[in-house]
Short mmCIF file of C-alpha atoms in Angstrom, two decimals:
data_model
loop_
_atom_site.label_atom_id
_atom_site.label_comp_id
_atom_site.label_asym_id
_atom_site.label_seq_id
_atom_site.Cartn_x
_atom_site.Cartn_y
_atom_site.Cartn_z
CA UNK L 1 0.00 0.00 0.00
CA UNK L 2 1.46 3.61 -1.25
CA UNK L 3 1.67 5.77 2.33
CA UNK L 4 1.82 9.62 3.11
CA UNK L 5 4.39 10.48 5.52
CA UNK L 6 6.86 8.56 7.85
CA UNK L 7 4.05 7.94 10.69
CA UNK L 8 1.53 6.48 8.01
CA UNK L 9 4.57 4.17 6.50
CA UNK L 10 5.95 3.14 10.12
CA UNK L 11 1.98 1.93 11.52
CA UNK L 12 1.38 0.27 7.65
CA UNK L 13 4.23 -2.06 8.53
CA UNK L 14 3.53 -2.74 11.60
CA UNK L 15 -0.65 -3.55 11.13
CA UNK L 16 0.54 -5.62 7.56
CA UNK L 17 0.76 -8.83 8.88
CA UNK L 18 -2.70 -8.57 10.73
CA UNK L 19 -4.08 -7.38 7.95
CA UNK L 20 -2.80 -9.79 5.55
CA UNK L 21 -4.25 -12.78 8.26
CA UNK L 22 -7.67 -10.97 7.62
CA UNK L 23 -7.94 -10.64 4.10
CA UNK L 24 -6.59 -14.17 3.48
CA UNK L 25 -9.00 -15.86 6.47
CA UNK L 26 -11.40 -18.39 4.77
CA UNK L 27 -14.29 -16.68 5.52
CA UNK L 28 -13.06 -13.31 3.87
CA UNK L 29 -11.94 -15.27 0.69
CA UNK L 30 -15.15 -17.28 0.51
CA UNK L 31 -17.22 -13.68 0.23
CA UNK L 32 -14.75 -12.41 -2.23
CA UNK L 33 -14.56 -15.18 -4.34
CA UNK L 34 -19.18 -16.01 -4.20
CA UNK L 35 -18.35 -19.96 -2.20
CA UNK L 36 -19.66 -18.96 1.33
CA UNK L 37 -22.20 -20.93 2.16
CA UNK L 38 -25.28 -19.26 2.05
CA UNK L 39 -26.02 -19.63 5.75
CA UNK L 40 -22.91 -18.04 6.22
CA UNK L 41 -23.61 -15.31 4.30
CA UNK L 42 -27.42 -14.51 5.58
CA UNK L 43 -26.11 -14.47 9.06
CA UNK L 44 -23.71 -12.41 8.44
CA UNK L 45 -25.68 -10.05 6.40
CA UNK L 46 -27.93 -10.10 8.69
CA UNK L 47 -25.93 -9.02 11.59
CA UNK L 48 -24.50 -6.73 9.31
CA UNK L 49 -27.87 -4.52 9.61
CA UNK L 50 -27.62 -4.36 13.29
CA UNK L 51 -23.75 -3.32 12.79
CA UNK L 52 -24.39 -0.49 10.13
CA UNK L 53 -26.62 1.04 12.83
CA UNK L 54 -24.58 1.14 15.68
CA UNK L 55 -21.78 2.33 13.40
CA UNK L 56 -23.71 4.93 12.04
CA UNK L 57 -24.66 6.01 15.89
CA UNK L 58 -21.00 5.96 16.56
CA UNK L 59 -19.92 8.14 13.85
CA UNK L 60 -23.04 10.18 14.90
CA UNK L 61 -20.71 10.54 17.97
CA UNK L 62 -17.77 11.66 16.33
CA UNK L 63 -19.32 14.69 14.25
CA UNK L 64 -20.45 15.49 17.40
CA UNK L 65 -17.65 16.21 18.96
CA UNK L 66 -15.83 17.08 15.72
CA UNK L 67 -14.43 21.02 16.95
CA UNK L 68 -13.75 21.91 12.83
CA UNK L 69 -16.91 21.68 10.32
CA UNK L 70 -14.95 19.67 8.10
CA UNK L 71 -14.44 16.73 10.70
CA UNK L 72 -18.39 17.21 11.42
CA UNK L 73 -19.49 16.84 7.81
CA UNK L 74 -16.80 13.67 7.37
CA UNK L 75 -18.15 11.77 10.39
CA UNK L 76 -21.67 12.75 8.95
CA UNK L 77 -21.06 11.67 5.31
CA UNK L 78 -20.14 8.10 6.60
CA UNK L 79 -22.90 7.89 8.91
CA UNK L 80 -25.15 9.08 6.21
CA UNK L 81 -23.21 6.58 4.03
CA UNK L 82 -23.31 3.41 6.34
CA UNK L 83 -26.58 3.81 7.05
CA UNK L 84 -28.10 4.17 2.83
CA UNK L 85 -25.94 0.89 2.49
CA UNK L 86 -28.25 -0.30 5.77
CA UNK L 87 -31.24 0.54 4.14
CA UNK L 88 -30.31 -1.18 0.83
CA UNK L 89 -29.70 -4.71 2.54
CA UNK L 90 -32.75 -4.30 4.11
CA UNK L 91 -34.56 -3.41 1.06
CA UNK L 92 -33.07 -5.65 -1.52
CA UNK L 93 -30.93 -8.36 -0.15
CA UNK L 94 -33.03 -9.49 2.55
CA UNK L 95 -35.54 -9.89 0.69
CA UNK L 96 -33.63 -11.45 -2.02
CA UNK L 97 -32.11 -14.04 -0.26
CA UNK L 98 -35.39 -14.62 1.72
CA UNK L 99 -33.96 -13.86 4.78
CA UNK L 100 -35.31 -12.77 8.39
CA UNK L 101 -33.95 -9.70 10.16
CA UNK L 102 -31.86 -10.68 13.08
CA UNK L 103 -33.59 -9.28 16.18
CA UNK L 104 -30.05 -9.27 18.28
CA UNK L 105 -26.69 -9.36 17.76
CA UNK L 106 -24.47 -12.39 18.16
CA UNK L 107 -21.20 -11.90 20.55
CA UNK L 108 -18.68 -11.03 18.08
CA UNK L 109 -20.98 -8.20 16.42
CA UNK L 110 -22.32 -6.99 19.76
CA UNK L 111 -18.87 -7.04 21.07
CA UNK L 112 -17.32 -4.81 18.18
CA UNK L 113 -20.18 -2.72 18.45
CA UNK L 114 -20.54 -1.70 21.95
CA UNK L 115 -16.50 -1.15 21.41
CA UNK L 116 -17.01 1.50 18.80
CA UNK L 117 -20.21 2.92 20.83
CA UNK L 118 -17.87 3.09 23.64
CA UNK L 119 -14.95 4.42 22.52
CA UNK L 120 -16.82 7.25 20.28
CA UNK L 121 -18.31 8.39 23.60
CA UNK L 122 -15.61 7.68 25.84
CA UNK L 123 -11.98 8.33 24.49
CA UNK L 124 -9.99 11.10 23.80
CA UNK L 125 -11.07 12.50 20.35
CA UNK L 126 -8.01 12.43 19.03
CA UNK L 127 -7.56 8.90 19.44
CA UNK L 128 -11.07 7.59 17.99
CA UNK L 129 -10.33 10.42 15.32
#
């Protein structure tokens, strides 16, 4: 990946090998690639739903406490963003695939969920930023 700046090169290197273990994990190449199973895929589409709107509610954080306009409108434009892309799995791929809308989260979901909530609430702006 092409970097700006020293910092951006120095934290590339060091995340690479995580993120190479996540792009080449089974269930990551089985999306890409169409050979998930499809109850695979409908839970995690499903669960995706709940995701997009806690995400969006996190980001709704962030612009929040965004002090410069331009950090407001970015944290808004991906909220706005995550939660059209929301709206579209609910509207077309649910009912697509035939599939029920989850009614809770499972662990892992929840989990990285109520981390984001938390963090866009709790931590230093700078960091989440």
């Amino acid at each position: 990946m092409k970097t700006r700046g020293l910092f951006t090169q120095q934290v590339w290197e060091l995340v690479h090998p995580t993120f190479q273990e996540i792009t080449s994990c089974r269930f990551v190449c089985e999306l890409a690639d169409g050979s998930l199973p499809k109850s695979c895929f409908a839970h995690y589409l499903t669960q995706d739903v709940l995701y997009l709107i806690k995400d969006a509610e996190a980001l709704g954080n962030l612009s929040k406490r965004a002090t410069m306009a331009e950090d407001q409108l970015f944290f808004e434009e991906l909220r706005n963003d995550g939660l059209q892309v929301e709206l579209l799995i609910r509207e077309e791929y649910l009912g697509y695939y035939e599939l029920q809308e989850a009614t809770s989260q499972s662990k892992a979901f929840a989990d990285y969920s109520d981390f984001l909530l938390k963090h866009s609430l709790e931590s230093s702006y700078e960091v989440v930023f």
